[in-house]
Amino acid sequence: MKSLIQLLFLLSLSAALSAQVVQVKSVQRVAVPDTVAHQTGKVAGIEPDGRHILLTDPANRGLYRYTVLTKRAKRLSAEDGAGYRVHVEKKGLRTLYTNDYATAAHRAPRVAESDPQPLGPGQGYLWTSYSPSGEKYLFYVSGYGAFVCQRDGSELQRIGALRAARWLTEDIIIAMDDEDDGEVVTASTIVAYDLRNGKRQALTDAALKMMYPYADSRGKKIACSSDDGNIYLITLR
């Protein structure tokens, strides 16, 4: 009987591990200083080394750089739109921060003429980005969901109704799977999706309503924010 129980346990453990896309080491709430917390509440990005998280407020106003090790935050900008589609670029010892914010009335992401548009022009491509190698293109179209294709628009692959999707690695996408009642968010989960086999894994509890994930360049740290304005850091093995 004991051997049977052990066998069943090993089989269930094997099934659980085979369903995993990544291994989660920890999910921790970030201790943002009180003096900054009321001016932020949303993740605007994470720097490539995973040591600094960029924070903004729900309206993308202002930009802060939070250091995970010291738990301190420094204001980089107080401007409107400073936290909208932030790009981080390392130049030697300098770190440059730019964004795609144009005006308060027009915040649509820019789609370059060279970017693929496999669902046709004028579809309102959102959350667009290229994979680390630059060979794959990720995008979202309202009413259709999130997709990945090759740089030339071929090999279109739908990954589901996942929003705010981003690259974790060349083959793994992270995104939020959120639900609402037409007015407020009722549940939101950060998920990982493997393009190679279609496996999908929830990384957080839906009740925490975590949204808008960002990953470091090593694919080991994921920063995200919850619906109530808390910041979380997911560490992967």
mmCIF file of C-alpha atoms in Angstrom:
data_model
loop_
_atom_site.group_PDB
_atom_site.id
_atom_site.type_symbol
_atom_site.label_atom_id
_atom_site.label_comp_id
_atom_site.label_asym_id
_atom_site.label_seq_id
_atom_site.Cartn_x
_atom_site.Cartn_y
_atom_site.Cartn_z
ATOM 1 C CA MET A 1 0.000 0.000 0.000
ATOM 2 C CA LYS A 2 2.819 2.361 0.921
ATOM 3 C CA SER A 3 4.544 1.672 -2.411
ATOM 4 C CA LEU A 4 1.302 2.432 -4.276
ATOM 5 C CA ILE A 5 0.913 5.775 -2.487
ATOM 6 C CA GLN A 6 4.512 6.685 -3.263
ATOM 7 C CA LEU A 7 3.997 5.748 -6.915
ATOM 8 C CA LEU A 8 0.850 7.860 -7.170
ATOM 9 C CA PHE A 9 2.659 10.785 -5.549
ATOM 10 C CA LEU A 10 5.564 10.514 -7.991
ATOM 11 C CA LEU A 11 3.178 10.314 -10.948
ATOM 12 C CA SER A 12 1.261 13.410 -9.791
ATOM 13 C CA LEU A 13 4.537 15.264 -9.174
ATOM 14 C CA SER A 14 5.780 14.321 -12.634
ATOM 15 C CA ALA A 15 2.552 15.547 -14.223
ATOM 16 C CA ALA A 16 2.772 18.856 -12.345
ATOM 17 C CA LEU A 17 6.376 19.409 -13.375
ATOM 18 C CA SER A 18 5.658 18.561 -17.019
ATOM 19 C CA ALA A 19 2.916 21.208 -17.047
ATOM 20 C CA GLN A 20 5.307 23.885 -15.798
ATOM 21 C CA VAL A 21 6.622 26.460 -18.200
ATOM 22 C CA VAL A 22 8.933 28.047 -15.610
ATOM 23 C CA GLN A 23 9.826 27.378 -11.968
ATOM 24 C CA VAL A 24 8.778 30.098 -9.532
ATOM 25 C CA LYS A 25 11.157 30.624 -6.632
ATOM 26 C CA SER A 26 9.256 33.425 -4.889
ATOM 27 C CA VAL A 27 6.567 36.076 -5.260
ATOM 28 C CA GLN A 28 7.290 39.029 -3.010
ATOM 29 C CA ARG A 29 5.625 42.355 -2.410
ATOM 30 C CA VAL A 30 8.062 45.203 -2.942
ATOM 31 C CA ALA A 31 8.463 47.582 0.002
ATOM 32 C CA VAL A 32 8.095 50.913 -1.790
ATOM 33 C CA PRO A 33 8.840 53.880 0.547
ATOM 34 C CA ASP A 34 5.705 55.613 1.828
ATOM 35 C CA THR A 35 6.921 58.934 0.427
ATOM 36 C CA VAL A 36 6.851 57.419 -3.070
ATOM 37 C CA ALA A 37 4.060 54.841 -2.816
ATOM 38 C CA HIS A 38 1.246 57.393 -3.106
ATOM 39 C CA GLN A 39 2.833 58.772 -6.302
ATOM 40 C CA THR A 40 3.281 55.414 -8.015
ATOM 41 C CA GLY A 41 1.314 52.158 -7.869
ATOM 42 C CA LYS A 42 2.155 50.842 -11.329
ATOM 43 C CA VAL A 43 5.225 49.214 -12.873
ATOM 44 C CA ALA A 44 6.602 51.033 -15.918
ATOM 45 C CA GLY A 45 9.473 48.624 -16.561
ATOM 46 C CA ILE A 46 12.398 46.725 -15.139
ATOM 47 C CA GLU A 47 16.033 47.340 -16.015
ATOM 48 C CA PRO A 48 17.909 44.565 -17.880
ATOM 49 C CA ASP A 49 19.884 43.456 -14.788
ATOM 50 C CA GLY A 50 16.702 43.069 -12.721
ATOM 51 C CA ARG A 51 18.099 45.225 -9.915
ATOM 52 C CA HIS A 52 15.941 48.279 -10.554
ATOM 53 C CA ILE A 53 12.193 48.585 -11.129
ATOM 54 C CA LEU A 54 10.693 51.616 -12.858
ATOM 55 C CA LEU A 55 7.507 52.933 -11.269
ATOM 56 C CA THR A 56 4.824 55.372 -12.356
ATOM 57 C CA ASP A 57 1.243 56.184 -11.377
ATOM 58 C CA PRO A 58 -1.914 54.738 -13.014
ATOM 59 C CA ALA A 59 -2.032 57.697 -15.427
ATOM 60 C CA ASN A 60 1.671 57.235 -16.372
ATOM 61 C CA ARG A 61 2.535 60.485 -14.606
ATOM 62 C CA GLY A 62 6.104 60.682 -13.328
ATOM 63 C CA LEU A 63 8.842 58.047 -13.297
ATOM 64 C CA TYR A 64 10.749 56.600 -10.332
ATOM 65 C CA ARG A 65 13.695 54.190 -10.212
ATOM 66 C CA TYR A 66 13.376 51.728 -7.334
ATOM 67 C CA THR A 67 16.478 49.804 -6.248
ATOM 68 C CA VAL A 68 15.559 46.309 -5.054
ATOM 69 C CA LEU A 69 18.630 45.872 -2.822
ATOM 70 C CA THR A 70 18.402 49.165 -0.925
ATOM 71 C CA LYS A 71 14.596 49.549 -1.117
ATOM 72 C CA ARG A 72 15.051 53.178 -2.090
ATOM 73 C CA ALA A 73 13.438 55.092 -4.932
ATOM 74 C CA LYS A 74 14.711 58.058 -6.927
ATOM 75 C CA ARG A 75 12.510 60.320 -9.015
ATOM 76 C CA LEU A 76 13.641 60.508 -12.630
ATOM 77 C CA SER A 77 10.813 62.669 -13.940
ATOM 78 C CA ALA A 78 7.634 64.378 -12.793
ATOM 79 C CA GLU A 79 6.299 64.902 -16.317
ATOM 80 C CA ASP A 80 2.954 63.660 -17.603
ATOM 81 C CA GLY A 81 3.415 60.503 -19.655
ATOM 82 C CA ALA A 82 6.918 59.838 -18.333
ATOM 83 C CA GLY A 83 5.888 56.287 -17.430
ATOM 84 C CA TYR A 84 4.309 55.418 -20.786
ATOM 85 C CA ARG A 85 6.080 52.702 -22.826
ATOM 86 C CA VAL A 86 9.462 53.360 -21.240
ATOM 87 C CA HIS A 87 12.603 52.164 -23.035
ATOM 88 C CA VAL A 88 15.783 51.512 -21.052
ATOM 89 C CA GLU A 89 19.121 51.697 -22.842
ATOM 90 C CA LYS A 90 22.533 51.097 -21.305
ATOM 91 C CA LYS A 91 25.418 53.169 -22.683
ATOM 92 C CA GLY A 92 28.548 52.337 -20.738
ATOM 93 C CA LEU A 93 27.948 53.459 -17.181
ATOM 94 C CA ARG A 94 24.985 55.603 -18.213
ATOM 95 C CA THR A 95 21.355 54.517 -18.316
ATOM 96 C CA LEU A 96 19.042 56.354 -20.698
ATOM 97 C CA TYR A 97 15.259 56.405 -20.331
ATOM 98 C CA THR A 98 12.943 57.324 -23.211
ATOM 99 C CA ASN A 99 9.234 56.785 -23.832
ATOM 100 C CA ASP A 100 6.653 56.802 -26.620
ATOM 101 C CA TYR A 101 4.340 59.343 -25.035
ATOM 102 C CA ALA A 102 3.284 62.050 -27.486
ATOM 103 C CA THR A 103 0.311 63.971 -26.072
ATOM 104 C CA ALA A 104 -2.257 63.373 -23.353
ATOM 105 C CA ALA A 105 -4.943 62.959 -26.013
ATOM 106 C CA HIS A 106 -3.043 60.520 -28.237
ATOM 107 C CA ARG A 107 -1.382 57.512 -26.659
ATOM 108 C CA ALA A 108 -1.663 54.919 -29.413
ATOM 109 C CA PRO A 109 1.535 52.882 -29.840
ATOM 110 C CA ARG A 110 3.583 53.660 -32.895
ATOM 111 C CA VAL A 111 3.620 50.974 -35.577
ATOM 112 C CA ALA A 112 6.523 51.438 -37.966
ATOM 113 C CA GLU A 113 6.019 50.738 -41.651
ATOM 114 C CA SER A 114 8.619 47.982 -41.389
ATOM 115 C CA ASP A 115 6.692 46.171 -38.634
ATOM 116 C CA PRO A 116 4.613 43.182 -39.787
ATOM 117 C CA GLN A 117 0.828 43.597 -39.836
ATOM 118 C CA PRO A 118 -0.392 40.040 -40.494
ATOM 119 C CA LEU A 119 -4.022 40.838 -39.620
ATOM 120 C CA GLY A 120 -4.052 43.724 -42.067
ATOM 121 C CA PRO A 121 -3.399 47.466 -41.734
ATOM 122 C CA GLY A 122 -5.410 49.685 -39.414
ATOM 123 C CA GLN A 123 -6.127 46.986 -36.853
ATOM 124 C CA GLY A 124 -4.749 48.910 -33.878
ATOM 125 C CA TYR A 125 -1.777 46.743 -32.978
ATOM 126 C CA LEU A 126 -1.041 46.978 -29.234
ATOM 127 C CA TRP A 127 1.744 45.799 -26.921
ATOM 128 C CA THR A 128 4.057 45.226 -29.856
ATOM 129 C CA SER A 129 7.638 44.022 -29.414
ATOM 130 C CA TYR A 130 10.344 41.911 -30.999
ATOM 131 C CA SER A 131 11.846 38.843 -29.359
ATOM 132 C CA PRO A 132 15.398 39.017 -27.933
ATOM 133 C CA SER A 133 16.798 37.751 -31.253
ATOM 134 C CA GLY A 134 14.666 40.187 -33.230
ATOM 135 C CA GLU A 135 13.274 37.357 -35.365
ATOM 136 C CA LYS A 136 9.783 37.097 -33.814
ATOM 137 C CA TYR A 137 7.121 39.776 -33.435
ATOM 138 C CA LEU A 138 4.561 39.913 -30.609
ATOM 139 C CA PHE A 139 1.354 41.944 -30.751
ATOM 140 C CA TYR A 140 -2.228 42.217 -29.517
ATOM 141 C CA VAL A 141 -5.351 43.221 -31.444
ATOM 142 C CA SER A 142 -8.560 43.957 -29.564
ATOM 143 C CA GLY A 143 -11.220 41.350 -30.257
ATOM 144 C CA TYR A 144 -8.678 38.849 -31.593
ATOM 145 C CA GLY A 145 -6.110 38.392 -28.821
ATOM 146 C CA ALA A 146 -2.325 38.124 -28.689
ATOM 147 C CA PHE A 147 -0.234 36.700 -31.531
ATOM 148 C CA VAL A 148 3.345 35.931 -32.461
ATOM 149 C CA CYS A 149 4.687 35.818 -36.001
ATOM 150 C CA GLN A 150 8.012 35.870 -37.777
ATOM 151 C CA ARG A 151 9.584 39.208 -38.623
ATOM 152 C CA ASP A 152 8.227 38.945 -42.173
ATOM 153 C CA GLY A 153 4.672 38.296 -40.901
ATOM 154 C CA SER A 154 4.685 34.552 -41.594
ATOM 155 C CA GLU A 155 3.941 31.658 -39.221
ATOM 156 C CA LEU A 156 1.182 33.463 -37.350
ATOM 157 C CA GLN A 157 0.501 31.863 -33.953
ATOM 158 C CA ARG A 158 -2.327 32.921 -31.652
ATOM 159 C CA ILE A 159 -1.499 32.658 -27.964
ATOM 160 C CA GLY A 160 -4.932 33.552 -26.619
ATOM 161 C CA ALA A 161 -6.785 36.424 -25.007
ATOM 162 C CA LEU A 162 -3.755 37.540 -23.041
ATOM 163 C CA ARG A 163 -2.996 41.224 -22.622
ATOM 164 C CA ALA A 164 0.166 43.236 -21.989
ATOM 165 C CA ALA A 165 2.264 40.309 -23.251
ATOM 166 C CA ARG A 166 6.047 40.585 -23.215
ATOM 167 C CA TRP A 167 9.054 38.390 -23.886
ATOM 168 C CA LEU A 168 10.585 36.404 -21.033
ATOM 169 C CA THR A 169 12.891 34.446 -23.334
ATOM 170 C CA GLU A 170 13.023 33.745 -27.066
ATOM 171 C CA ASP A 171 10.340 31.068 -26.666
ATOM 172 C CA ILE A 172 8.377 32.076 -23.568
ATOM 173 C CA ILE A 173 5.849 34.901 -23.257
ATOM 174 C CA ILE A 174 4.555 36.460 -20.034
ATOM 175 C CA ALA A 175 1.243 38.299 -19.947
ATOM 176 C CA MET A 176 -1.794 39.059 -17.833
ATOM 177 C CA ASP A 177 -5.017 37.074 -18.048
ATOM 178 C CA ASP A 178 -7.570 39.491 -16.640
ATOM 179 C CA GLU A 179 -11.335 39.499 -16.202
ATOM 180 C CA ASP A 180 -13.746 42.339 -15.484
ATOM 181 C CA ASP A 181 -17.446 42.955 -15.025
ATOM 182 C CA GLY A 182 -17.520 45.822 -17.488
ATOM 183 C CA GLU A 183 -16.445 48.376 -14.890
ATOM 184 C CA VAL A 184 -13.772 46.959 -12.593
ATOM 185 C CA VAL A 185 -11.180 44.183 -12.742
ATOM 186 C CA THR A 186 -12.492 41.092 -10.933
ATOM 187 C CA ALA A 187 -9.460 38.824 -11.419
ATOM 188 C CA SER A 188 -6.058 38.994 -13.054
ATOM 189 C CA THR A 189 -3.254 36.457 -13.235
ATOM 190 C CA ILE A 190 0.297 36.694 -14.549
ATOM 191 C CA VAL A 191 0.855 33.723 -16.853
ATOM 192 C CA ALA A 192 3.754 32.221 -18.775
ATOM 193 C CA TYR A 193 3.151 30.736 -22.235
ATOM 194 C CA ASP A 194 5.550 28.452 -24.090
ATOM 195 C CA LEU A 195 5.458 29.032 -27.852
ATOM 196 C CA ARG A 196 7.063 25.665 -28.549
ATOM 197 C CA ASN A 197 4.289 23.503 -27.132
ATOM 198 C CA GLY A 198 1.397 25.796 -26.203
ATOM 199 C CA LYS A 199 1.728 25.097 -22.479
ATOM 200 C CA ARG A 200 0.456 27.795 -20.171
ATOM 201 C CA GLN A 201 1.195 28.300 -16.481
ATOM 202 C CA ALA A 202 -0.312 30.677 -13.914
ATOM 203 C CA LEU A 203 2.431 32.352 -11.889
ATOM 204 C CA THR A 204 0.220 34.273 -9.440
ATOM 205 C CA ASP A 205 -3.108 33.969 -7.651
ATOM 206 C CA ALA A 206 -5.983 35.517 -9.628
ATOM 207 C CA ALA A 207 -7.392 37.054 -6.435
ATOM 208 C CA LEU A 208 -4.309 39.295 -6.102
ATOM 209 C CA LYS A 209 -5.209 40.897 -9.463
ATOM 210 C CA MET A 210 -1.624 41.292 -10.681
ATOM 211 C CA MET A 211 -1.182 43.057 -14.005
ATOM 212 C CA TYR A 212 1.290 44.445 -16.550
ATOM 213 C CA PRO A 213 4.367 42.213 -16.167
ATOM 214 C CA TYR A 214 7.902 43.214 -17.191
ATOM 215 C CA ALA A 215 10.892 40.861 -17.325
ATOM 216 C CA ASP A 216 14.623 41.438 -17.011
ATOM 217 C CA SER A 217 16.988 40.441 -19.828
ATOM 218 C CA ARG A 218 17.971 37.154 -18.129
ATOM 219 C CA GLY A 219 14.393 35.933 -17.805
ATOM 220 C CA LYS A 220 14.762 35.531 -14.038
ATOM 221 C CA LYS A 221 12.871 38.518 -12.603
ATOM 222 C CA ILE A 222 9.333 39.678 -13.370
ATOM 223 C CA ALA A 223 7.981 42.934 -11.951
ATOM 224 C CA CYS A 224 4.249 43.636 -11.927
ATOM 225 C CA SER A 225 1.644 45.664 -10.057
ATOM 226 C CA SER A 226 -1.659 44.733 -8.474
ATOM 227 C CA ASP A 227 -5.026 46.388 -8.962
ATOM 228 C CA ASP A 228 -4.754 48.002 -5.507
ATOM 229 C CA GLY A 229 -1.422 49.674 -6.309
ATOM 230 C CA ASN A 230 1.065 47.266 -4.747
ATOM 231 C CA ILE A 231 4.266 46.285 -6.542
ATOM 232 C CA TYR A 232 5.436 42.665 -6.740
ATOM 233 C CA LEU A 233 8.623 40.940 -7.860
ATOM 234 C CA ILE A 234 8.484 37.349 -9.111
ATOM 235 C CA THR A 235 11.810 35.486 -8.983
ATOM 236 C CA LEU A 236 12.281 32.421 -11.192
ATOM 237 C CA ARG A 237 14.723 29.568 -10.752
#
